[in-house]
Short mmCIF file of N, CA and C and ligand atoms in Angstrom, two decimals:
data_model
loop_
_atom_site.label_atom_id
_atom_site.label_comp_id
_atom_site.label_asym_id
_atom_site.label_seq_id
_atom_site.Cartn_x
_atom_site.Cartn_y
_atom_site.Cartn_z
N MET A 1 -5.29 -20.87 140.45
CA MET A 1 -5.25 -22.24 140.95
C MET A 1 -6.49 -22.49 141.83
N PRO A 2 -7.21 -23.58 141.62
CA PRO A 2 -8.38 -23.80 142.46
C PRO A 2 -7.95 -24.17 143.88
N THR A 3 -8.62 -23.58 144.87
CA THR A 3 -8.29 -23.91 146.25
C THR A 3 -9.15 -25.08 146.68
N SER A 4 -8.65 -25.88 147.62
CA SER A 4 -9.43 -27.05 148.02
C SER A 4 -10.46 -26.65 149.07
N LEU A 5 -11.57 -27.38 149.09
CA LEU A 5 -12.64 -27.12 150.04
C LEU A 5 -12.33 -27.81 151.35
N SER A 6 -12.90 -27.31 152.43
CA SER A 6 -12.79 -28.02 153.71
C SER A 6 -13.55 -29.34 153.58
N SER A 7 -13.26 -30.29 154.45
CA SER A 7 -13.81 -31.65 154.25
C SER A 7 -15.34 -31.66 154.28
N SER A 8 -15.95 -30.85 155.15
CA SER A 8 -17.43 -30.84 155.21
C SER A 8 -18.02 -30.26 153.93
N ALA A 9 -17.39 -29.22 153.39
CA ALA A 9 -17.87 -28.60 152.15
C ALA A 9 -17.66 -29.56 150.97
N GLN A 10 -16.55 -30.29 151.02
CA GLN A 10 -16.26 -31.25 149.95
C GLN A 10 -17.30 -32.38 149.94
N LYS A 11 -17.77 -32.75 151.14
CA LYS A 11 -18.80 -33.80 151.24
C LYS A 11 -20.05 -33.38 150.47
N VAL A 12 -20.39 -32.10 150.57
CA VAL A 12 -21.57 -31.57 149.88
C VAL A 12 -21.31 -31.53 148.37
N GLN A 13 -20.11 -31.06 148.00
CA GLN A 13 -19.76 -31.02 146.57
C GLN A 13 -19.81 -32.43 145.97
N ASP A 14 -19.30 -33.41 146.69
CA ASP A 14 -19.30 -34.79 146.19
C ASP A 14 -20.73 -35.31 146.02
N ALA A 15 -21.60 -34.97 146.98
CA ALA A 15 -23.00 -35.43 146.91
C ALA A 15 -23.71 -34.82 145.71
N LEU A 16 -23.41 -33.56 145.43
CA LEU A 16 -24.01 -32.90 144.27
C LEU A 16 -23.55 -33.59 142.99
N GLU A 17 -22.26 -33.86 142.92
CA GLU A 17 -21.72 -34.50 141.72
C GLU A 17 -22.29 -35.90 141.53
N LYS A 18 -22.48 -36.60 142.62
CA LYS A 18 -23.05 -37.96 142.56
C LYS A 18 -24.46 -37.95 141.97
N LEU A 19 -25.16 -36.83 142.20
CA LEU A 19 -26.52 -36.70 141.67
C LEU A 19 -26.52 -36.13 140.24
N GLY A 20 -25.32 -35.89 139.73
CA GLY A 20 -25.22 -35.34 138.37
C GLY A 20 -25.53 -33.86 138.30
N LEU A 21 -25.42 -33.18 139.45
CA LEU A 21 -25.71 -31.74 139.49
C LEU A 21 -24.40 -30.96 139.44
N SER A 22 -24.38 -29.90 138.64
CA SER A 22 -23.11 -29.19 138.42
C SER A 22 -22.96 -27.95 139.30
N PHE A 23 -23.75 -27.84 140.35
CA PHE A 23 -23.63 -26.68 141.24
C PHE A 23 -22.29 -26.71 141.96
N GLU A 24 -21.77 -25.49 142.17
CA GLU A 24 -20.42 -25.39 142.73
C GLU A 24 -20.44 -24.84 144.14
N VAL A 25 -19.89 -25.60 145.05
CA VAL A 25 -19.76 -25.13 146.43
C VAL A 25 -18.64 -24.10 146.50
N ILE A 26 -18.95 -22.98 147.14
CA ILE A 26 -17.91 -21.96 147.32
C ILE A 26 -17.75 -21.65 148.81
N GLU A 27 -16.53 -21.36 149.19
CA GLU A 27 -16.27 -20.96 150.58
C GLU A 27 -15.91 -19.48 150.58
N LEU A 28 -16.67 -18.74 151.37
CA LEU A 28 -16.51 -17.28 151.40
C LEU A 28 -15.72 -16.86 152.63
N PRO A 29 -14.97 -15.78 152.51
CA PRO A 29 -14.22 -15.30 153.68
C PRO A 29 -15.15 -14.83 154.81
N ASP A 30 -16.29 -14.24 154.43
CA ASP A 30 -17.22 -13.76 155.46
C ASP A 30 -18.13 -14.89 155.93
N SER A 31 -18.63 -14.75 157.16
CA SER A 31 -19.50 -15.77 157.73
C SER A 31 -20.81 -15.90 156.96
N THR A 32 -21.26 -17.14 156.77
CA THR A 32 -22.59 -17.38 156.20
C THR A 32 -23.41 -18.19 157.22
N HIS A 33 -23.08 -17.99 158.49
CA HIS A 33 -23.67 -18.80 159.57
C HIS A 33 -25.19 -18.63 159.65
N THR A 34 -25.66 -17.41 159.54
CA THR A 34 -27.10 -17.17 159.56
C THR A 34 -27.56 -16.76 158.17
N SER A 35 -28.87 -16.79 157.96
CA SER A 35 -29.41 -16.40 156.65
C SER A 35 -29.02 -14.96 156.32
N LYS A 36 -29.10 -14.10 157.34
CA LYS A 36 -28.80 -12.68 157.12
C LYS A 36 -27.33 -12.49 156.73
N GLU A 37 -26.46 -13.17 157.46
CA GLU A 37 -25.02 -13.08 157.14
C GLU A 37 -24.74 -13.66 155.76
N ALA A 38 -25.39 -14.78 155.46
CA ALA A 38 -25.16 -15.43 154.15
C ALA A 38 -25.59 -14.50 153.02
N ALA A 39 -26.76 -13.89 153.17
CA ALA A 39 -27.26 -12.99 152.11
C ALA A 39 -26.31 -11.83 151.90
N LYS A 40 -25.78 -11.31 153.00
CA LYS A 40 -24.86 -10.18 152.92
C LYS A 40 -23.56 -10.61 152.22
N ALA A 41 -23.04 -11.77 152.61
CA ALA A 41 -21.77 -12.26 152.03
C ALA A 41 -21.94 -12.58 150.55
N ILE A 42 -23.11 -13.09 150.19
CA ILE A 42 -23.36 -13.51 148.80
C ILE A 42 -23.77 -12.31 147.93
N GLY A 43 -24.56 -11.41 148.53
CA GLY A 43 -25.13 -10.30 147.76
C GLY A 43 -26.46 -10.68 147.16
N CYS A 44 -27.24 -11.48 147.91
CA CYS A 44 -28.59 -11.84 147.46
C CYS A 44 -29.58 -11.40 148.55
N SER A 45 -30.87 -11.61 148.31
CA SER A 45 -31.85 -11.25 149.34
C SER A 45 -31.93 -12.36 150.38
N VAL A 46 -32.34 -11.99 151.59
CA VAL A 46 -32.44 -13.00 152.67
C VAL A 46 -33.45 -14.08 152.29
N GLY A 47 -34.50 -13.68 151.56
CA GLY A 47 -35.52 -14.64 151.14
C GLY A 47 -34.96 -15.74 150.25
N GLN A 48 -33.88 -15.42 149.54
CA GLN A 48 -33.27 -16.41 148.62
C GLN A 48 -32.41 -17.44 149.33
N ILE A 49 -32.21 -17.24 150.64
CA ILE A 49 -31.43 -18.23 151.40
C ILE A 49 -32.34 -19.39 151.79
N ALA A 50 -31.93 -20.59 151.40
CA ALA A 50 -32.67 -21.80 151.77
C ALA A 50 -32.07 -22.32 153.06
N LYS A 51 -32.70 -21.97 154.19
CA LYS A 51 -32.13 -22.39 155.47
C LYS A 51 -32.64 -23.78 155.84
N SER A 52 -31.74 -24.58 156.37
CA SER A 52 -32.08 -25.97 156.71
C SER A 52 -32.25 -26.08 158.21
N LEU A 53 -33.48 -26.27 158.65
CA LEU A 53 -33.78 -26.32 160.08
C LEU A 53 -34.19 -27.72 160.48
N VAL A 54 -33.52 -28.23 161.51
CA VAL A 54 -33.81 -29.59 161.96
C VAL A 54 -34.74 -29.55 163.16
N PHE A 55 -35.80 -30.33 163.08
CA PHE A 55 -36.73 -30.51 164.18
C PHE A 55 -36.70 -31.96 164.61
N ARG A 56 -37.35 -32.23 165.76
CA ARG A 56 -37.37 -33.59 166.27
C ARG A 56 -38.80 -33.92 166.70
N GLY A 57 -39.29 -35.05 166.24
CA GLY A 57 -40.63 -35.49 166.63
C GLY A 57 -40.65 -35.78 168.13
N LYS A 58 -41.61 -35.18 168.85
CA LYS A 58 -41.62 -35.33 170.31
C LYS A 58 -41.95 -36.76 170.73
N HIS A 59 -42.71 -37.49 169.92
CA HIS A 59 -43.05 -38.87 170.27
C HIS A 59 -42.06 -39.86 169.71
N SER A 60 -41.79 -39.72 168.44
CA SER A 60 -40.94 -40.72 167.76
C SER A 60 -39.45 -40.45 167.94
N GLY A 61 -39.08 -39.19 168.21
CA GLY A 61 -37.67 -38.83 168.29
C GLY A 61 -37.03 -38.71 166.91
N LYS A 62 -37.88 -38.80 165.86
CA LYS A 62 -37.37 -38.77 164.49
C LYS A 62 -36.94 -37.36 164.08
N PRO A 63 -35.88 -37.26 163.26
CA PRO A 63 -35.51 -35.94 162.73
C PRO A 63 -36.41 -35.56 161.57
N ILE A 64 -36.69 -34.27 161.47
CA ILE A 64 -37.47 -33.73 160.35
C ILE A 64 -36.72 -32.48 159.89
N LEU A 65 -36.48 -32.41 158.60
CA LEU A 65 -35.78 -31.23 158.08
C LEU A 65 -36.77 -30.33 157.36
N VAL A 66 -36.73 -29.05 157.71
CA VAL A 66 -37.50 -28.05 156.97
C VAL A 66 -36.51 -27.14 156.25
N VAL A 67 -36.66 -27.04 154.94
CA VAL A 67 -35.84 -26.10 154.17
C VAL A 67 -36.73 -24.89 153.90
N ALA A 68 -36.41 -23.79 154.56
CA ALA A 68 -37.30 -22.63 154.53
C ALA A 68 -36.60 -21.40 153.95
N SER A 69 -37.39 -20.52 153.41
CA SER A 69 -36.86 -19.24 152.94
C SER A 69 -36.32 -18.46 154.13
N GLY A 70 -35.17 -17.81 153.94
CA GLY A 70 -34.48 -17.12 155.02
C GLY A 70 -35.29 -16.10 155.79
N THR A 71 -36.34 -15.57 155.17
CA THR A 71 -37.14 -14.54 155.86
C THR A 71 -38.28 -15.16 156.67
N ASN A 72 -38.51 -16.44 156.51
CA ASN A 72 -39.69 -17.05 157.15
C ASN A 72 -39.37 -17.76 158.46
N ARG A 73 -40.36 -17.71 159.34
CA ARG A 73 -40.27 -18.51 160.58
C ARG A 73 -41.15 -19.74 160.41
N VAL A 74 -40.66 -20.87 160.83
CA VAL A 74 -41.43 -22.11 160.66
C VAL A 74 -42.53 -22.18 161.73
N ASP A 75 -43.74 -22.47 161.27
CA ASP A 75 -44.89 -22.61 162.16
C ASP A 75 -44.92 -24.05 162.68
N GLU A 76 -44.63 -24.20 163.96
CA GLU A 76 -44.54 -25.56 164.52
C GLU A 76 -45.90 -26.26 164.53
N LYS A 77 -46.99 -25.47 164.50
CA LYS A 77 -48.33 -26.10 164.45
C LYS A 77 -48.56 -26.72 163.09
N LYS A 78 -48.13 -26.00 162.04
CA LYS A 78 -48.25 -26.56 160.69
C LYS A 78 -47.37 -27.80 160.55
N LEU A 79 -46.18 -27.71 161.13
CA LEU A 79 -45.25 -28.84 161.04
C LEU A 79 -45.79 -30.05 161.81
N LYS A 80 -46.46 -29.77 162.91
CA LYS A 80 -47.07 -30.85 163.69
C LYS A 80 -48.10 -31.61 162.85
N ASP A 81 -48.91 -30.88 162.10
CA ASP A 81 -49.91 -31.52 161.24
C ASP A 81 -49.24 -32.35 160.14
N LEU A 82 -48.17 -31.79 159.59
CA LEU A 82 -47.47 -32.50 158.51
C LEU A 82 -46.76 -33.75 159.04
N ALA A 83 -46.14 -33.62 160.20
CA ALA A 83 -45.36 -34.72 160.77
C ALA A 83 -46.24 -35.72 161.52
N LYS A 84 -47.49 -35.33 161.76
CA LYS A 84 -48.45 -36.15 162.49
C LYS A 84 -48.02 -36.42 163.94
N GLU A 85 -47.25 -35.49 164.47
CA GLU A 85 -46.87 -35.53 165.89
C GLU A 85 -46.31 -34.16 166.26
N PRO A 86 -46.34 -33.79 167.54
CA PRO A 86 -45.73 -32.52 167.92
C PRO A 86 -44.22 -32.55 167.70
N VAL A 87 -43.66 -31.40 167.40
CA VAL A 87 -42.23 -31.33 167.12
C VAL A 87 -41.57 -30.27 167.98
N LYS A 88 -40.28 -30.37 168.12
CA LYS A 88 -39.51 -29.30 168.78
C LYS A 88 -38.25 -29.07 167.97
N MET A 89 -37.67 -27.89 168.14
CA MET A 89 -36.40 -27.57 167.49
C MET A 89 -35.35 -28.55 168.00
N ALA A 90 -34.53 -29.06 167.12
CA ALA A 90 -33.49 -30.00 167.55
C ALA A 90 -32.36 -29.26 168.25
N ASP A 91 -31.71 -29.95 169.21
CA ASP A 91 -30.56 -29.32 169.84
C ASP A 91 -29.32 -29.55 168.96
N PRO A 92 -28.27 -28.77 169.19
CA PRO A 92 -27.09 -28.84 168.31
C PRO A 92 -26.48 -30.24 168.18
N GLU A 93 -26.49 -31.02 169.26
CA GLU A 93 -25.90 -32.37 169.20
C GLU A 93 -26.72 -33.27 168.29
N PHE A 94 -28.05 -33.14 168.39
CA PHE A 94 -28.94 -33.96 167.55
C PHE A 94 -28.76 -33.57 166.08
N VAL A 95 -28.65 -32.27 165.83
CA VAL A 95 -28.44 -31.79 164.46
C VAL A 95 -27.18 -32.43 163.88
N ARG A 96 -26.13 -32.43 164.67
CA ARG A 96 -24.87 -32.98 164.18
C ARG A 96 -24.94 -34.50 163.97
N SER A 97 -25.58 -35.19 164.92
CA SER A 97 -25.60 -36.65 164.79
C SER A 97 -26.49 -37.11 163.64
N GLU A 98 -27.57 -36.37 163.37
CA GLU A 98 -28.49 -36.81 162.32
C GLU A 98 -28.06 -36.36 160.94
N THR A 99 -27.45 -35.17 160.87
CA THR A 99 -27.09 -34.65 159.53
C THR A 99 -25.62 -34.84 159.20
N GLY A 100 -24.78 -34.91 160.24
CA GLY A 100 -23.33 -34.96 160.01
C GLY A 100 -22.72 -33.58 159.89
N PHE A 101 -23.53 -32.54 160.15
CA PHE A 101 -23.04 -31.16 160.03
C PHE A 101 -23.48 -30.35 161.24
N ALA A 102 -22.72 -29.28 161.52
CA ALA A 102 -23.06 -28.41 162.65
C ALA A 102 -24.01 -27.31 162.19
N ILE A 103 -24.80 -26.81 163.13
CA ILE A 103 -25.72 -25.69 162.87
C ILE A 103 -24.96 -24.54 162.22
N GLY A 104 -25.59 -23.96 161.23
CA GLY A 104 -24.94 -22.86 160.50
C GLY A 104 -24.32 -23.34 159.20
N GLY A 105 -24.20 -24.68 159.07
CA GLY A 105 -23.63 -25.23 157.84
C GLY A 105 -24.45 -26.38 157.29
N VAL A 106 -25.62 -26.62 157.90
CA VAL A 106 -26.41 -27.80 157.50
C VAL A 106 -26.93 -27.63 156.06
N PRO A 107 -26.52 -28.52 155.18
CA PRO A 107 -26.98 -28.42 153.79
C PRO A 107 -28.31 -29.17 153.60
N PRO A 108 -28.95 -28.97 152.47
CA PRO A 108 -30.22 -29.69 152.23
C PRO A 108 -30.03 -31.13 151.76
N LEU A 109 -28.77 -31.55 151.56
CA LEU A 109 -28.50 -32.93 151.12
C LEU A 109 -27.23 -33.43 151.80
N ALA A 110 -26.84 -34.66 151.49
CA ALA A 110 -25.58 -35.24 151.99
C ALA A 110 -25.62 -35.54 153.49
N HIS A 111 -26.81 -35.76 154.03
CA HIS A 111 -26.92 -36.05 155.47
C HIS A 111 -26.45 -37.46 155.79
N SER A 112 -26.00 -37.64 157.03
CA SER A 112 -25.51 -38.96 157.42
C SER A 112 -26.65 -39.97 157.56
N LYS A 113 -27.86 -39.48 157.83
CA LYS A 113 -29.02 -40.39 157.94
C LYS A 113 -30.17 -39.82 157.12
N PRO A 114 -31.02 -40.68 156.56
CA PRO A 114 -32.16 -40.15 155.80
C PRO A 114 -33.18 -39.53 156.74
N MET A 115 -33.89 -38.54 156.26
CA MET A 115 -34.95 -37.95 157.10
C MET A 115 -36.05 -37.36 156.23
N GLU A 116 -37.22 -37.19 156.85
CA GLU A 116 -38.34 -36.58 156.13
C GLU A 116 -38.02 -35.10 155.92
N ILE A 117 -38.32 -34.60 154.71
CA ILE A 117 -37.97 -33.22 154.38
C ILE A 117 -39.18 -32.46 153.85
N PHE A 118 -39.40 -31.28 154.39
CA PHE A 118 -40.44 -30.39 153.89
C PHE A 118 -39.80 -29.12 153.34
N ILE A 119 -40.34 -28.66 152.21
CA ILE A 119 -39.79 -27.48 151.54
C ILE A 119 -40.81 -26.35 151.60
N ASP A 120 -40.35 -25.20 152.07
CA ASP A 120 -41.18 -23.99 152.13
C ASP A 120 -41.55 -23.57 150.69
N GLU A 121 -42.84 -23.48 150.43
CA GLU A 121 -43.30 -23.14 149.08
C GLU A 121 -42.79 -21.78 148.61
N ASP A 122 -42.48 -20.89 149.55
CA ASP A 122 -42.00 -19.55 149.17
C ASP A 122 -40.68 -19.59 148.40
N LEU A 123 -39.89 -20.65 148.61
CA LEU A 123 -38.61 -20.76 147.89
C LEU A 123 -38.81 -20.92 146.38
N LEU A 124 -40.00 -21.41 146.01
CA LEU A 124 -40.26 -21.67 144.59
C LEU A 124 -40.51 -20.39 143.79
N HIS A 125 -40.65 -19.27 144.50
CA HIS A 125 -40.88 -18.00 143.81
C HIS A 125 -39.60 -17.42 143.22
N PHE A 126 -38.47 -17.94 143.64
CA PHE A 126 -37.18 -17.39 143.17
C PHE A 126 -36.63 -18.19 142.01
N GLU A 127 -35.91 -17.48 141.12
CA GLU A 127 -35.25 -18.18 140.02
C GLU A 127 -34.05 -18.95 140.55
N GLU A 128 -33.31 -18.29 141.44
CA GLU A 128 -32.19 -18.99 142.06
C GLU A 128 -32.15 -18.73 143.55
N ILE A 129 -31.66 -19.73 144.27
CA ILE A 129 -31.59 -19.66 145.72
C ILE A 129 -30.19 -20.13 146.14
N TRP A 130 -29.88 -19.94 147.42
CA TRP A 130 -28.57 -20.33 147.94
C TRP A 130 -28.76 -21.17 149.19
N ALA A 131 -27.96 -22.20 149.33
CA ALA A 131 -28.07 -23.07 150.51
C ALA A 131 -26.71 -23.25 151.16
N ALA A 132 -26.74 -23.60 152.44
CA ALA A 132 -25.50 -23.89 153.16
C ALA A 132 -24.87 -25.15 152.58
N ALA A 133 -23.54 -25.21 152.66
CA ALA A 133 -22.82 -26.34 152.05
C ALA A 133 -21.82 -26.95 153.01
N GLY A 134 -22.25 -27.16 154.26
CA GLY A 134 -21.43 -27.96 155.17
C GLY A 134 -20.72 -27.19 156.27
N THR A 135 -20.43 -25.92 156.04
CA THR A 135 -19.74 -25.12 157.07
C THR A 135 -20.37 -23.72 157.11
N PRO A 136 -20.09 -22.95 158.15
CA PRO A 136 -20.64 -21.58 158.24
C PRO A 136 -19.95 -20.58 157.30
N HIS A 137 -19.18 -21.08 156.35
CA HIS A 137 -18.59 -20.22 155.32
C HIS A 137 -18.85 -20.75 153.92
N ALA A 138 -19.55 -21.88 153.82
CA ALA A 138 -19.72 -22.54 152.52
C ALA A 138 -21.17 -22.50 152.06
N VAL A 139 -21.37 -22.17 150.81
CA VAL A 139 -22.71 -22.10 150.22
C VAL A 139 -22.66 -22.59 148.78
N PHE A 140 -23.83 -22.87 148.23
CA PHE A 140 -23.90 -23.11 146.79
C PHE A 140 -25.21 -22.55 146.25
N ARG A 141 -25.13 -22.14 144.99
CA ARG A 141 -26.30 -21.57 144.32
C ARG A 141 -27.02 -22.70 143.61
N LEU A 142 -28.34 -22.70 143.69
CA LEU A 142 -29.13 -23.75 143.05
C LEU A 142 -30.47 -23.20 142.61
N THR A 143 -31.26 -24.04 141.98
CA THR A 143 -32.60 -23.63 141.58
C THR A 143 -33.61 -24.36 142.47
N PRO A 144 -34.81 -23.80 142.61
CA PRO A 144 -35.81 -24.48 143.41
C PRO A 144 -36.10 -25.90 142.88
N SER A 145 -36.12 -26.07 141.56
CA SER A 145 -36.43 -27.41 141.04
C SER A 145 -35.33 -28.41 141.41
N ALA A 146 -34.08 -27.95 141.42
CA ALA A 146 -32.99 -28.83 141.84
C ALA A 146 -33.10 -29.16 143.32
N LEU A 147 -33.57 -28.19 144.11
CA LEU A 147 -33.75 -28.45 145.55
C LEU A 147 -34.75 -29.59 145.76
N LEU A 148 -35.81 -29.56 144.96
CA LEU A 148 -36.82 -30.63 145.08
C LEU A 148 -36.21 -31.96 144.67
N LYS A 149 -35.42 -31.94 143.62
CA LYS A 149 -34.81 -33.18 143.12
C LYS A 149 -33.84 -33.76 144.14
N MET A 150 -32.98 -32.91 144.72
CA MET A 150 -31.94 -33.45 145.60
C MET A 150 -32.45 -33.87 146.97
N THR A 151 -33.61 -33.30 147.38
CA THR A 151 -34.13 -33.63 148.71
C THR A 151 -35.27 -34.65 148.66
N GLY A 152 -35.98 -34.67 147.55
CA GLY A 152 -37.21 -35.47 147.50
C GLY A 152 -38.23 -34.91 148.48
N GLY A 153 -38.06 -33.64 148.84
CA GLY A 153 -38.92 -33.03 149.86
C GLY A 153 -40.30 -32.68 149.35
N LYS A 154 -41.20 -32.51 150.32
CA LYS A 154 -42.58 -32.16 150.00
C LYS A 154 -42.75 -30.65 150.10
N VAL A 155 -43.23 -30.03 149.04
CA VAL A 155 -43.45 -28.58 149.04
C VAL A 155 -44.72 -28.28 149.82
N THR A 156 -44.61 -27.32 150.73
CA THR A 156 -45.76 -27.05 151.58
C THR A 156 -45.75 -25.63 152.13
N SER A 157 -46.90 -25.22 152.65
CA SER A 157 -47.00 -23.94 153.33
C SER A 157 -46.54 -24.16 154.77
N ILE A 158 -45.50 -23.49 155.18
CA ILE A 158 -44.89 -23.82 156.49
C ILE A 158 -44.64 -22.59 157.35
N LYS A 159 -44.75 -21.40 156.78
CA LYS A 159 -44.37 -20.21 157.57
C LYS A 159 -45.48 -19.76 158.53
N VAL A 160 -45.06 -19.05 159.55
CA VAL A 160 -45.99 -18.50 160.54
C VAL A 160 -46.85 -17.44 159.86
N1 5CA B 1 -25.54 -21.06 156.63
C1 5CA B 1 -26.87 -20.51 156.78
C2 5CA B 1 -27.66 -20.46 155.50
S1 5CA B 1 -26.77 -20.36 154.03
C3 5CA B 1 -27.61 -21.35 157.74
O1 5CA B 1 -27.27 -22.49 157.98
N2 5CA B 1 -28.68 -20.76 158.24
S2 5CA B 1 -29.77 -21.57 159.04
O2 5CA B 1 -30.80 -20.62 159.34
O3 5CA B 1 -30.18 -22.72 158.31
O4 5CA B 1 -29.04 -22.11 160.29
C4 5CA B 1 -29.09 -21.47 161.45
C5 5CA B 1 -30.34 -21.98 162.12
O5 5CA B 1 -30.00 -22.92 163.07
C6 5CA B 1 -31.10 -20.88 162.84
O6 5CA B 1 -32.05 -20.29 162.00
C7 5CA B 1 -31.75 -21.62 163.97
O7 5CA B 1 -33.04 -22.03 163.63
C8 5CA B 1 -30.90 -22.84 164.13
N3 5CA B 1 -30.17 -22.73 165.38
C9 5CA B 1 -29.26 -21.82 165.72
N4 5CA B 1 -28.81 -22.03 166.96
C10 5CA B 1 -29.46 -23.11 167.43
C11 5CA B 1 -29.43 -23.85 168.64
N5 5CA B 1 -28.63 -23.52 169.66
N6 5CA B 1 -30.22 -24.92 168.75
C12 5CA B 1 -31.01 -25.30 167.74
N7 5CA B 1 -31.09 -24.63 166.57
C13 5CA B 1 -30.33 -23.56 166.42
#
């Protein structure tokens, strides 16, 4: 019998279906809160985890989402050039208000507000990747090309 998803995970599943994508959100018993935990729970490499990191423009206050490979650290200087303003890591309240999800479960789509999105070019080296799906236990498997389609994000060099 199929078990039902938690409401945040269902929001991600619904958004995928709305885009005509057949990826399946799964909820795992083990934590997928961090990239390392997610890779362990899934049985994939940490690099295959597409982590969604929210930044905030220091001048505009605008949210910026970086979807990065789990092994990479985002270079804020590179992001500053891309965003055309200095940026800082968003605080948990801002992450929740802009995306509709809490840290550890932020998916690359289904956000409550639109935002500029940059995609770490290193994710394109993998055949398949995994992203958070709304909660610290929910993930879905996808392809890099689908990630580009669902986010409309710009592929770029972003790691330190
Ligand atoms: N579920 C996994 C991937 S499947 C996940 O969401 N990983 S993550 O890396 O995208 O989310 C955790 C990230 O949130 C951390 O890498 C970190 O950059 C950020 N984060 C964690 N704690 C805080 C905090 N207190 N304030 C701002 N950002 C934080």
